[in-house]
Amino acid sequence: MKYSYNLINSFLKEKISLEKIVNTITYHVGEVEYEKVGKDYCLSVDLPANRYADLGSHFGLAKDLCLILNICFVKKEEDKIKKTDKLKLEVKSKGCNAYFGTLFNKVSDFKTPDFIKEALVTCGLRPLNGLVDITNFVMLEYGQPMHVFDYDKLDTGIIVRDSKKEKFTTLDNREIDLDSSCMVVADFKDSLAIAGVKGGKKAEVDKNTQSIVLESANFDDHKIYLCSKKINLSTDASSLYVHDLSINLSKKATKRAIYLIKKYCGGSNLGANYFIKDVKEEKLVLNILKLNQFAGFDFEKKFVLNYLKKNDFDFSKINDNSFYVLIPEYRKDLKTEQDLYADIIRVYGFDSLPYSEPKVVMAFNKGNEYFDFKWLNQDIFVGLGFNEINTYAFLNDKDLKYVSSDIVELKNYLSEENKYMTPCLYIPMVKAVSFNYINFSKGKLFEIDKVFEKKDNLISQKDLLSFCVYDDKKNGKHDLILEAKGYISAWLEKLGISDDLVVYALSEKNDFEKENMCLDVLIDTDLIMKMYVLSDNLLNDYSIKTERKDVNCVVVECLIEKLFEKTKKEIEFSPIPRYQASIRDICLNVRKDLMVGDVYVLIRSLRLKYLEDIDLFDVYENDDNKNISFHLVFRASDHTLTTKEIEESMEKIYDLLNKNNIKIR
């Protein structure tokens, strides 16, 4: 970002030397390079990306210098904005946050004052004519892009709308094809400017212009970024807008420009028509004790209060050490209490903080058990013959119909293929199968990666382990399910988890799980994994299953953190039972689609005191339904069970099964 040394000083009550300004900016804001331009100096400052809204102007940088150097700030002359209906204004695009259209008549062409010319040339801008130079000068002062239209060339008024499929001619006679990704400022007939990017030929100001519309607007940064990339056109205005400018800047810049135009153009201000969205300001808690802990240094309360006052932050006292602080909308960098603490330290000066020798406690490194656990799982799957893959953690619009959870959409995505953060691994896994099937007709893949979900506007991430088995055998879905279950058993055995604790239950919580047969894999009644038998529709969509290819695919997703907790449980040794077990057999007639695991979970949900184990010993299927038989093992640790105690438990089981329409044979 380029700044004029003389223009910065015009905002300061006392003139500061070039060396002092350069050093202050370097220590507190960012790196600076400077060069002499005529009687002035051009300062090139490497601003942090989140500071353009408040420091991307001479006004903002000078105000920050006043705060750091504890000197007084000089406010520039401004004029009032008066409302008028003489200019019709309609805002039809959601991407427009604010629009001020100020109407002037009897403006005359004039010679640009020398101080404006010098500031423009120093910052790399070319003086053109009086009106354009004033708008560019105000842009340098306040960081707010502005534009001027010839009012006499307009048809009725101003409309801000999304563009259509239309051709547009810019001020430099460049023909551009627009689509709905851009916004335009138009009259009631034609487009006048590509909003936030470039003005057009139709309402261009020339030497015969007498009435003008002064535009000062705020547009959605995301929309301007996409438009600029789409039409391959970057300007000074678009470079500012993409950094999410403050909505209130458009009003402040309008007041300043009205003053300058009236002073140097001799024009008559007929008033403004405007639109501005409500601004939401963040409220943070500033706790001085936490600030001191954060900095490792005790700040004086006087310094902290001076910081708040100099920044024009509204604040109220909670107690002696805490305050509610209302963060202005233009401070886009202050989102959390930690951001506020870091900015106070920045203003104080990192080089001014006292230093002390670090205290290091020598201790044996215990390592990270969870990290080691992930490495262990990688070794296990490699040992089972799987190939590890690393996929992109992004999805596109096509993938969304196979995702049921809330999606995290990227604000400035690099391409349409990388538009969303993935909340699952089965979609990236399917894409990997689609790529690998060209060379390998069957395979085993696995991956450990993070996925992202949004809940109540909060974004969370978690670790998933996913593995996939695919094969081109006809009618091989059943075989693949058994194969996947075999890998789960072998995997859990190596982790020391007994296969007796694992239950498979059919899940149909949403449309995706209904179409792609989904099995919940429970360990000791806790949901740890999901197994998906992918449907032909999904495989077709990713070009895996076609007329010439008959591929089946099973994907398993595991919550690796929950699995880690299962392996962390202490092993409890129980003595050999002193009393004999009692066994009751039960035979059930159920629907053919009902899983054995569902019945197991149903009986276990009773949490019967004396039910020790449930063993499946027979399954028989016919065309309509199936019969399943269990051994129910009852035992008490302190006495031999009586027939009455066992029968009471059996009655509870019978009642539950009857309520769920399961017939007892």
XYZ file of N, CA, C and O in Angstrom, residues 254-410:
628
model
N -18.002 10.692 1.392
C -18.955 11.573 0.707
C -18.913 12.979 1.308
O -18.888 13.986 0.591
N -18.887 13.065 2.633
C -18.832 14.370 3.305
C -17.578 15.147 2.911
O -17.619 16.358 2.666
N -16.454 14.441 2.852
C -15.186 15.091 2.496
C -15.205 15.546 1.036
O -14.787 16.664 0.710
N -15.717 14.696 0.138
C -15.743 15.035 -1.287
C -16.690 16.197 -1.559
O -16.401 17.060 -2.412
N -17.831 16.259 -0.855
C -18.763 17.381 -1.025
C -18.056 18.697 -0.707
O -18.184 19.696 -1.432
N -17.299 18.693 0.398
C -16.574 19.901 0.799
C -15.585 20.344 -0.284
O -15.531 21.532 -0.656
N -14.787 19.395 -0.809
C -13.756 19.732 -1.791
C -14.365 20.191 -3.113
O -13.866 21.128 -3.755
N -15.456 19.532 -3.548
C -16.085 19.919 -4.818
C -16.689 21.317 -4.707
O -16.552 22.145 -5.620
N -17.358 21.594 -3.588
C -17.940 22.930 -3.399
C -16.847 24.003 -3.354
O -17.015 25.109 -3.868
N -15.720 23.663 -2.758
C -14.637 24.641 -2.602
C -13.930 24.930 -3.916
O -13.616 26.094 -4.218
N -13.657 23.878 -4.719
C -12.819 24.074 -5.897
C -13.602 24.072 -7.218
O -13.127 24.593 -8.221
N -14.810 23.475 -7.232
C -15.583 23.420 -8.479
C -16.658 24.496 -8.532
O -17.237 24.747 -9.597
N -16.976 25.072 -7.381
C -18.019 26.088 -7.354
C -19.390 25.535 -7.635
O -20.320 26.274 -7.985
N -19.562 24.201 -7.505
C -20.837 23.567 -7.804
C -21.846 23.764 -6.687
O -21.518 24.126 -5.564
N -23.090 23.488 -7.030
C -24.190 23.608 -6.075
C -24.640 22.210 -5.668
O -24.992 21.383 -6.514
N -24.584 21.906 -4.370
C -24.965 20.581 -3.854
C -26.483 20.503 -3.737
O -27.099 21.180 -2.903
N -27.108 19.666 -4.576
C -28.566 19.524 -4.567
C -29.042 18.435 -3.611
O -30.233 18.177 -3.502
N -28.106 17.780 -2.937
C -28.477 16.743 -1.976
C -28.106 15.356 -2.459
O -27.617 15.161 -3.579
N -28.339 14.379 -1.595
C -27.945 12.993 -1.895
C -29.102 12.041 -1.623
O -29.925 12.268 -0.728
N -29.147 10.992 -2.406
C -30.036 9.868 -2.119
C -29.140 8.697 -1.758
O -28.118 8.461 -2.420
N -29.479 7.993 -0.706
C -28.546 6.969 -0.246
C -29.261 5.769 0.368
O -30.438 5.826 0.744
N -28.489 4.686 0.421
C -28.933 3.427 1.038
C -27.754 2.897 1.839
O -26.617 2.916 1.379
N -28.012 2.440 3.067
C -26.940 1.861 3.879
C -27.519 0.781 4.791
O -28.578 0.970 5.395
N -26.868 -0.367 4.833
C -27.317 -1.468 5.681
C -26.949 -1.191 7.141
O -26.012 -0.455 7.431
N -27.708 -1.814 8.035
C -27.379 -1.703 9.458
C -26.045 -2.379 9.736
O -25.734 -3.432 9.170
N -25.280 -1.760 10.608
C -23.951 -2.271 10.938
C -24.005 -2.967 12.294
O -24.507 -2.405 13.269
N -23.510 -4.183 12.328
C -23.455 -4.929 13.585
C -22.056 -4.796 14.186
O -21.057 -5.087 13.530
N -21.993 -4.355 15.423
C -20.705 -4.185 16.094
C -20.512 -5.256 17.153
O -21.457 -5.621 17.864
N -19.292 -5.772 17.242
C -18.978 -6.832 18.197
C -18.753 -6.245 19.594
O -18.219 -5.145 19.741
N -19.187 -7.002 20.606
C -18.917 -6.603 21.985
C -17.967 -7.628 22.603
O -18.257 -8.828 22.610
N -16.830 -7.159 23.099
C -15.832 -8.025 23.717
C -15.620 -7.619 25.169
O -15.910 -6.482 25.563
N -15.113 -8.558 25.943
C -14.767 -8.275 27.339
C -13.251 -8.100 27.432
O -12.489 -8.983 27.020
N -12.838 -6.944 27.952
C -11.413 -6.684 28.170
C -11.120 -6.847 29.659
O -11.592 -6.069 30.486
N -10.365 -7.900 29.979
C -9.975 -8.164 31.363
C -8.482 -7.870 31.500
O -7.648 -8.520 30.859
N -8.154 -6.860 32.313
C -6.759 -6.421 32.420
C -5.877 -7.515 33.015
O -4.714 -7.669 32.619
N -6.411 -8.317 33.930
C -5.620 -9.412 34.517
C -5.279 -10.461 33.455
O -4.159 -10.970 33.401
N -6.273 -10.772 32.597
C -6.019 -11.725 31.515
C -5.045 -11.135 30.498
O -4.217 -11.850 29.930
N -5.163 -9.821 30.253
C -4.223 -9.149 29.353
C -2.798 -9.274 29.879
O -1.865 -9.594 29.124
N -2.628 -9.062 31.165
C -1.292 -9.168 31.767
C -0.745 -10.586 31.663
O 0.435 -10.804 31.396
N -1.633 -11.558 31.871
C -1.221 -12.962 31.758
C -0.856 -13.295 30.316
O 0.109 -14.011 30.041
N -1.640 -12.740 29.387
C -1.413 -12.965 27.954
C -0.064 -12.388 27.525
O 0.668 -12.991 26.734
N 0.267 -11.195 28.055
C 1.498 -10.502 27.641
C 2.714 -10.904 28.462
O 3.850 -10.692 28.024
N 2.487 -11.462 29.658
C 3.601 -11.745 30.549
C 4.190 -10.477 31.133
O 5.378 -10.411 31.457
N 3.339 -9.468 31.248
C 3.792 -8.154 31.693
C 2.581 -7.403 32.234
O 1.483 -7.509 31.696
N 2.754 -6.629 33.311
C 1.644 -5.905 33.927
C 1.507 -4.512 33.312
O 2.383 -3.654 33.469
N 0.392 -4.297 32.581
C 0.112 -2.992 31.983
C -0.506 -2.057 33.023
O -1.294 -2.486 33.875
N -0.209 -0.783 32.903
C -0.880 0.208 33.729
C -2.312 0.387 33.219
O -2.557 0.432 32.009
N -3.234 0.504 34.153
C -4.637 0.685 33.792
C -4.826 1.962 32.966
O -5.640 2.010 32.035
N -4.050 2.986 33.270
C -4.126 4.266 32.564
C -3.816 4.088 31.078
O -4.466 4.688 30.218
N -2.816 3.261 30.770
C -2.445 3.020 29.370
C -3.580 2.317 28.628
O -3.897 2.663 27.483
N -4.198 1.323 29.262
C -5.282 0.567 28.629
C -6.475 1.475 28.349
O -7.073 1.435 27.260
N -6.846 2.325 29.312
C -7.969 3.241 29.116
C -7.665 4.266 28.030
O -8.547 4.630 27.233
N -6.434 4.727 27.960
C -6.030 5.668 26.909
C -6.122 5.006 25.534
O -6.525 5.647 24.550
N -5.758 3.722 25.459
C -5.871 2.958 24.207
C -7.321 2.933 23.733
O -7.609 3.153 22.549
N -8.257 2.678 24.649
C -9.675 2.608 24.285
C -10.201 3.972 23.839
O -10.942 4.073 22.849
N -9.821 5.022 24.542
C -10.312 6.363 24.212
C -9.752 6.856 22.886
O -10.471 7.426 22.061
N -8.458 6.648 22.657
C -7.822 7.106 21.418
C -8.373 6.371 20.195
O -8.380 6.902 19.084
N -8.828 5.130 20.399
C -9.411 4.352 19.308
C -10.889 4.662 19.100
O -11.523 4.082 18.208
N -11.445 5.534 19.930
C -12.881 5.857 19.877
C -13.750 4.625 20.111
O -14.833 4.488 19.526
N -13.284 3.713 20.970
C -14.068 2.540 21.333
C -15.041 2.920 22.458
O -14.631 3.506 23.471
N -16.304 2.592 22.299
C -17.249 2.748 23.401
C -17.029 1.607 24.386
O -16.966 0.432 23.977
N -16.922 1.936 25.665
C -16.709 0.878 26.657
C -17.425 1.230 27.954
O -17.719 2.395 28.235
N -17.748 0.201 28.720
C -18.410 0.382 30.017
C -17.750 -0.529 31.040
O -17.271 -1.617 30.708
N -17.764 -0.088 32.265
C -17.065 -0.795 33.338
C -17.891 -1.964 33.862
O -19.090 -1.836 34.103
N -17.245 -3.129 34.017
C -17.871 -4.282 34.665
C -17.442 -4.318 36.128
O -18.255 -4.399 37.038
N -16.131 -4.264 36.324
C -15.557 -4.141 37.668
C -14.216 -3.412 37.529
O -13.918 -2.858 36.456
N -13.413 -3.413 38.561
C -12.156 -2.647 38.536
C -11.201 -3.100 37.440
O -10.372 -2.317 36.957
N -11.292 -4.367 37.044
C -10.324 -4.906 36.073
C -10.942 -5.326 34.746
O -10.230 -5.802 33.862
N -12.260 -5.164 34.595
C -12.919 -5.655 33.381
C -13.825 -4.587 32.782
O -14.454 -3.801 33.506
N -13.908 -4.609 31.436
C -14.739 -3.650 30.713
C -15.418 -4.350 29.539
O -14.849 -5.256 28.922
N -16.656 -3.915 29.248
C -17.280 -4.275 27.979
C -16.788 -3.279 26.935
O -16.871 -2.063 27.133
N -16.290 -3.791 25.793
C -15.766 -2.921 24.732
C -16.557 -3.176 23.456
O -16.665 -4.317 22.991
N -17.141 -2.110 22.898
C -17.875 -2.209 21.639
C -16.900 -1.927 20.497
O -16.377 -0.810 20.374
N -16.642 -2.943 19.676
C -15.645 -2.830 18.607
C -16.286 -2.199 17.372
O -17.272 -2.729 16.852
N -15.756 -1.073 16.870
C -16.321 -0.459 15.664
C -16.254 -1.401 14.470
O -15.362 -2.254 14.372
N -17.180 -1.210 13.540
C -17.281 -2.102 12.378
C -16.030 -2.070 11.514
O -15.686 -3.053 10.864
N -15.296 -0.930 11.518
C -14.118 -0.831 10.651
C -12.916 -1.615 11.183
O -11.955 -1.837 10.457
N -12.965 -2.052 12.442
C -11.861 -2.858 12.973
C -12.146 -4.339 12.724
O -12.576 -5.086 13.596
N -11.925 -4.745 11.477
C -12.208 -6.120 11.069
C -11.255 -7.123 11.721
O -11.511 -8.325 11.724
N -10.138 -6.639 12.264
C -9.126 -7.539 12.824
C -9.432 -7.942 14.254
O -8.822 -8.887 14.769
N -10.370 -7.276 14.921
C -10.651 -7.559 16.335
C -11.915 -8.404 16.448
O -13.032 -7.881 16.518
N -11.736 -9.723 16.442
C -12.862 -10.648 16.510
C -12.996 -11.310 17.875
O -14.079 -11.731 18.267
N -11.893 -11.450 18.594
C -11.893 -12.138 19.882
C -11.156 -11.300 20.919
O -10.475 -10.323 20.587
N -11.274 -11.691 22.175
C -10.555 -11.004 23.249
C -9.047 -11.071 23.022
O -8.321 -10.107 23.288
N -8.579 -12.202 22.508
C -7.139 -12.357 22.262
C -6.652 -11.373 21.196
O -5.527 -10.868 21.276
N -7.518 -11.108 20.177
C -7.166 -10.101 19.164
C -6.990 -8.730 19.815
O -6.071 -7.975 19.467
N -7.892 -8.409 20.748
C -7.823 -7.121 21.439
C -6.554 -7.018 22.279
O -5.867 -5.989 22.272
N -6.218 -8.105 22.983
C -4.994 -8.115 23.800
C -3.758 -7.932 22.916
O -2.836 -7.164 23.249
N -3.739 -8.637 21.781
C -2.580 -8.555 20.878
C -2.421 -7.147 20.317
O -1.301 -6.651 20.135
N -3.547 -6.451 20.043
C -3.459 -5.100 19.499
C -2.962 -4.110 20.553
O -2.220 -3.176 20.224
N -3.354 -4.307 21.810
C -2.846 -3.442 22.887
C -1.334 -3.603 23.013
O -0.596 -2.620 23.145
N -0.864 -4.842 22.932
C 0.579 -5.105 22.995
C 1.284 -4.488 21.796
O 2.368 -3.905 21.917
N 0.658 -4.579 20.605
C 1.246 -3.987 19.389
C 1.424 -2.486 19.550
O 2.478 -1.929 19.212
N 0.399 -1.818 20.070
C 0.478 -0.366 20.265
C 1.544 -0.025 21.301
O 2.304 0.931 21.134
N 1.626 -0.810 22.353
C 2.643 -0.581 23.378
C 4.047 -0.747 22.798
O 4.977 -0.014 23.132
N 4.167 -1.728 21.896
C 5.464 -1.975 21.255
C 6.097 -3.257 21.745
O 6.403 -3.374 22.934
N 6.256 -4.195 20.841
C 6.860 -5.472 21.231
C 8.293 -5.272 21.740
O 8.751 -5.991 22.629
N 8.987 -4.272 21.163
C 10.370 -4.023 21.575
C 10.437 -3.331 22.938
O 11.510 -3.251 23.549
N 9.275 -2.831 23.419
C 9.254 -2.151 24.720
C 8.916 -3.090 25.869
O 9.008 -2.699 27.036
N 8.483 -4.299 25.545
C 8.144 -5.262 26.595
C 9.404 -5.689 27.343
O 10.446 -5.935 26.715
N 9.339 -5.789 28.661
C 10.516 -6.263 29.411
C 10.790 -7.727 29.095
O 9.879 -8.487 28.770
N 12.046 -8.104 29.165
C 12.390 -9.489 28.852
C 13.002 -10.153 30.081
O 13.529 -9.502 30.985
N 12.892 -11.438 30.141
C 13.492 -12.210 31.229
C 13.989 -13.526 30.661
O 13.531 -13.978 29.607
N 14.911 -14.130 31.357
C 15.454 -15.402 30.881
C 14.372 -16.479 30.944
O 13.645 -16.578 31.932
N 14.253 -17.269 29.896
C 13.233 -18.324 29.915
C 13.578 -19.401 30.941
O 14.745 -19.751 31.132
N 12.541 -19.875 31.607
C 12.726 -20.946 32.578
C 12.326 -22.264 31.923
O 11.181 -22.449 31.523
N 13.298 -23.153 31.814
C 13.064 -24.432 31.150
C 13.140 -25.554 32.179
O 14.130 -25.673 32.913
N 12.090 -26.334 32.239
C 12.069 -27.488 33.136
C 12.422 -28.725 32.326
O 11.725 -29.075 31.368
N 13.530 -29.367 32.693
C 13.954 -30.580 31.988
C 13.112 -31.756 32.460
O 13.035 -32.039 33.649
N 12.442 -32.388 31.531
C 11.588 -33.532 31.886
C 11.592 -34.519 30.734
O 11.842 -34.165 29.578
N 11.308 -35.755 31.086
C 11.241 -36.805 30.068
C 10.025 -36.570 29.173
O 8.925 -36.306 29.653
N 10.246 -36.627 27.882
C 9.150 -36.430 26.931
C 8.283 -37.685 26.888
O 8.708 -38.745 26.422
N 7.057 -37.545 27.386
C 6.151 -38.704 27.412
C 5.577 -39.027 26.038
O 5.002 -40.100 25.855
N 5.706 -38.088 25.110
C 5.145 -38.328 23.789
C 3.655 -38.027 23.760
O 3.030 -37.723 24.768
N 3.094 -38.133 22.608
C 1.673 -37.871 22.412
C 0.977 -39.189 22.095
O 1.146 -39.759 21.016
N 0.209 -39.687 23.058
C -0.420 -41.003 22.899
C -1.374 -41.035 21.713
O -1.438 -42.028 20.984
N -2.141 -39.967 21.530
C -3.109 -39.950 20.435
C -2.397 -39.941 19.086
O -2.806 -40.640 18.147
N -1.318 -39.163 18.976
C -0.545 -39.136 17.732
C 0.042 -40.523 17.443
O 0.008 -41.007 16.308
N 0.579 -41.148 18.490
C 1.126 -42.503 18.321
C 0.041 -43.488 17.908
O 0.288 -44.421 17.133
N -1.177 -43.280 18.441
C -2.290 -44.174 18.107
C -2.630 -44.077 16.619
O -2.904 -45.097 15.963
N -2.600 -42.863 16.064
C -2.876 -42.714 14.629
C -1.797 -43.409 13.793
O -2.107 -44.052 12.781
N -0.545 -43.278 14.234
C 0.528 -43.990 13.527
C 0.331 -45.497 13.603
O 0.576 -46.226 12.626
N -0.103 -45.991 14.760
C -0.349 -47.429 14.930
C -1.407 -47.909 13.944
O -1.260 -48.975 13.320
N -2.488 -47.132 13.779
C -3.542 -47.525 12.844
C -3.041 -47.535 11.410
O -3.448 -48.397 10.613
N -2.182 -46.591 11.069
C -1.592 -46.605 9.730
C -0.798 -47.897 9.508
O -0.916 -48.542 8.453
N -0.001 -48.280 10.495
C 0.796 -49.511 10.376
C -0.101 -50.738 10.247
O 0.195 -51.662 9.476
N -1.209 -50.761 11.007
C -2.119 -51.912 10.961
C -2.713 -52.067 9.568
O -2.741 -53.174 9.000
N -3.189 -50.960 8.984
C -3.834 -51.065 7.672
C -2.840 -51.384 6.569
O -3.183 -52.090 5.617
N -1.634 -50.860 6.677
C -0.606 -51.244 5.704
C -0.334 -52.741 5.821
O -0.192 -53.454 4.819
N -0.316 -53.247 7.073
C -0.115 -54.674 7.291
C -1.255 -55.526 6.764
O -1.063 -56.697 6.415
N -2.465 -54.946 6.684
C -3.625 -55.671 6.145
C -3.700 -55.586 4.620
O -4.665 -56.073 4.021
N -2.704 -54.953 4.007
C -2.646 -54.912 2.547
C -3.301 -53.697 1.918
O -3.541 -53.676 0.707
N -3.593 -52.672 2.714
C -4.218 -51.459 2.184
C -3.155 -50.477 1.687
O -2.017 -50.475 2.160
N -3.573 -49.626 0.750
C -2.730 -48.535 0.260
C -3.233 -47.220 0.845
O -4.427 -46.908 0.759
N -2.311 -46.444 1.437
C -2.715 -45.163 2.019
C -2.797 -44.098 0.938
O -1.947 -44.026 0.055
N -3.842 -43.257 1.015
C -4.005 -42.172 0.059
C -4.160 -40.855 0.823
O -4.500 -40.843 2.012
N -3.905 -39.754 0.140
C -4.149 -38.416 0.684
C -5.000 -37.660 -0.324
O -4.546 -37.389 -1.437
N -6.228 -37.335 0.054
C -7.151 -36.660 -0.859
C -7.321 -35.202 -0.454
O -6.943 -34.792 0.641
N -7.911 -34.408 -1.348
C -8.214 -33.009 -1.051
C -9.417 -32.926 -0.124
O -10.404 -33.644 -0.309
N -9.353 -32.020 0.840
C -10.439 -31.873 1.821
C -11.495 -30.890 1.324
O -12.035 -30.088 2.084
N -11.806 -30.951 0.018
C -12.763 -30.008 -0.563
C -13.815 -30.751 -1.384
O -13.556 -31.832 -1.928
N -14.986 -30.139 -1.506
C -16.071 -30.677 -2.323
C -16.536 -29.605 -3.298
O -16.248 -28.420 -3.136
N -17.304 -30.042 -4.316
C -17.908 -29.103 -5.252
C -19.437 -29.205 -5.174
O -19.983 -29.971 -4.380
N -20.133 -28.440 -6.003
C -21.606 -28.420 -5.958
C -22.205 -29.788 -6.262
O -23.227 -30.167 -5.693
N -21.591 -30.531 -7.146
C -22.099 -31.854 -7.520
C -22.095 -32.810 -6.330
O -22.984 -33.659 -6.189
N -21.098 -32.659 -5.443
C -20.963 -33.587 -4.315
C -22.016 -33.372 -3.230
O -22.256 -34.260 -2.413
N -22.652 -32.187 -3.205
C -23.502 -31.825 -2.069
C -24.718 -32.730 -1.903
O -25.208 -32.910 -0.795
N -25.224 -33.297 -3.001
C -26.429 -34.133 -2.871
C -26.152 -35.433 -2.124
O -27.090 -36.121 -1.716
N -24.872 -35.767 -1.929
C -24.526 -36.978 -1.177
C -24.021 -36.657 0.228
O -23.453 -37.519 0.893
N -24.230 -35.421 0.669
C -23.771 -35.011 2.003
C -24.973 -34.533 2.798
O -25.756 -33.714 2.311
N -25.124 -35.030 4.011
C -26.303 -34.708 4.814
C -26.043 -33.648 5.879
O -26.957 -33.003 6.363
N -24.780 -33.437 6.284
C -24.479 -32.489 7.369
C -24.284 -31.078 6.815
O -24.198 -30.870 5.609
N -24.232 -30.087 7.728
C -24.030 -28.694 7.328
C -22.636 -28.507 6.736
O -21.650 -29.012 7.269
N -22.583 -27.746 5.652
C -21.347 -27.593 4.889
C -20.675 -26.259 5.225
O -21.333 -25.254 5.425
N -19.350 -26.273 5.281
C -18.563 -25.051 5.449
C -18.166 -24.561 4.059
O -17.396 -25.213 3.358
N -18.735 -23.416 3.654
C -18.423 -22.864 2.328
C -17.283 -21.857 2.448
O -17.300 -20.981 3.305
N -16.298 -21.988 1.571
C -15.169 -21.071 1.566
C -15.596 -19.734 0.971
O -16.373 -19.692 0.009
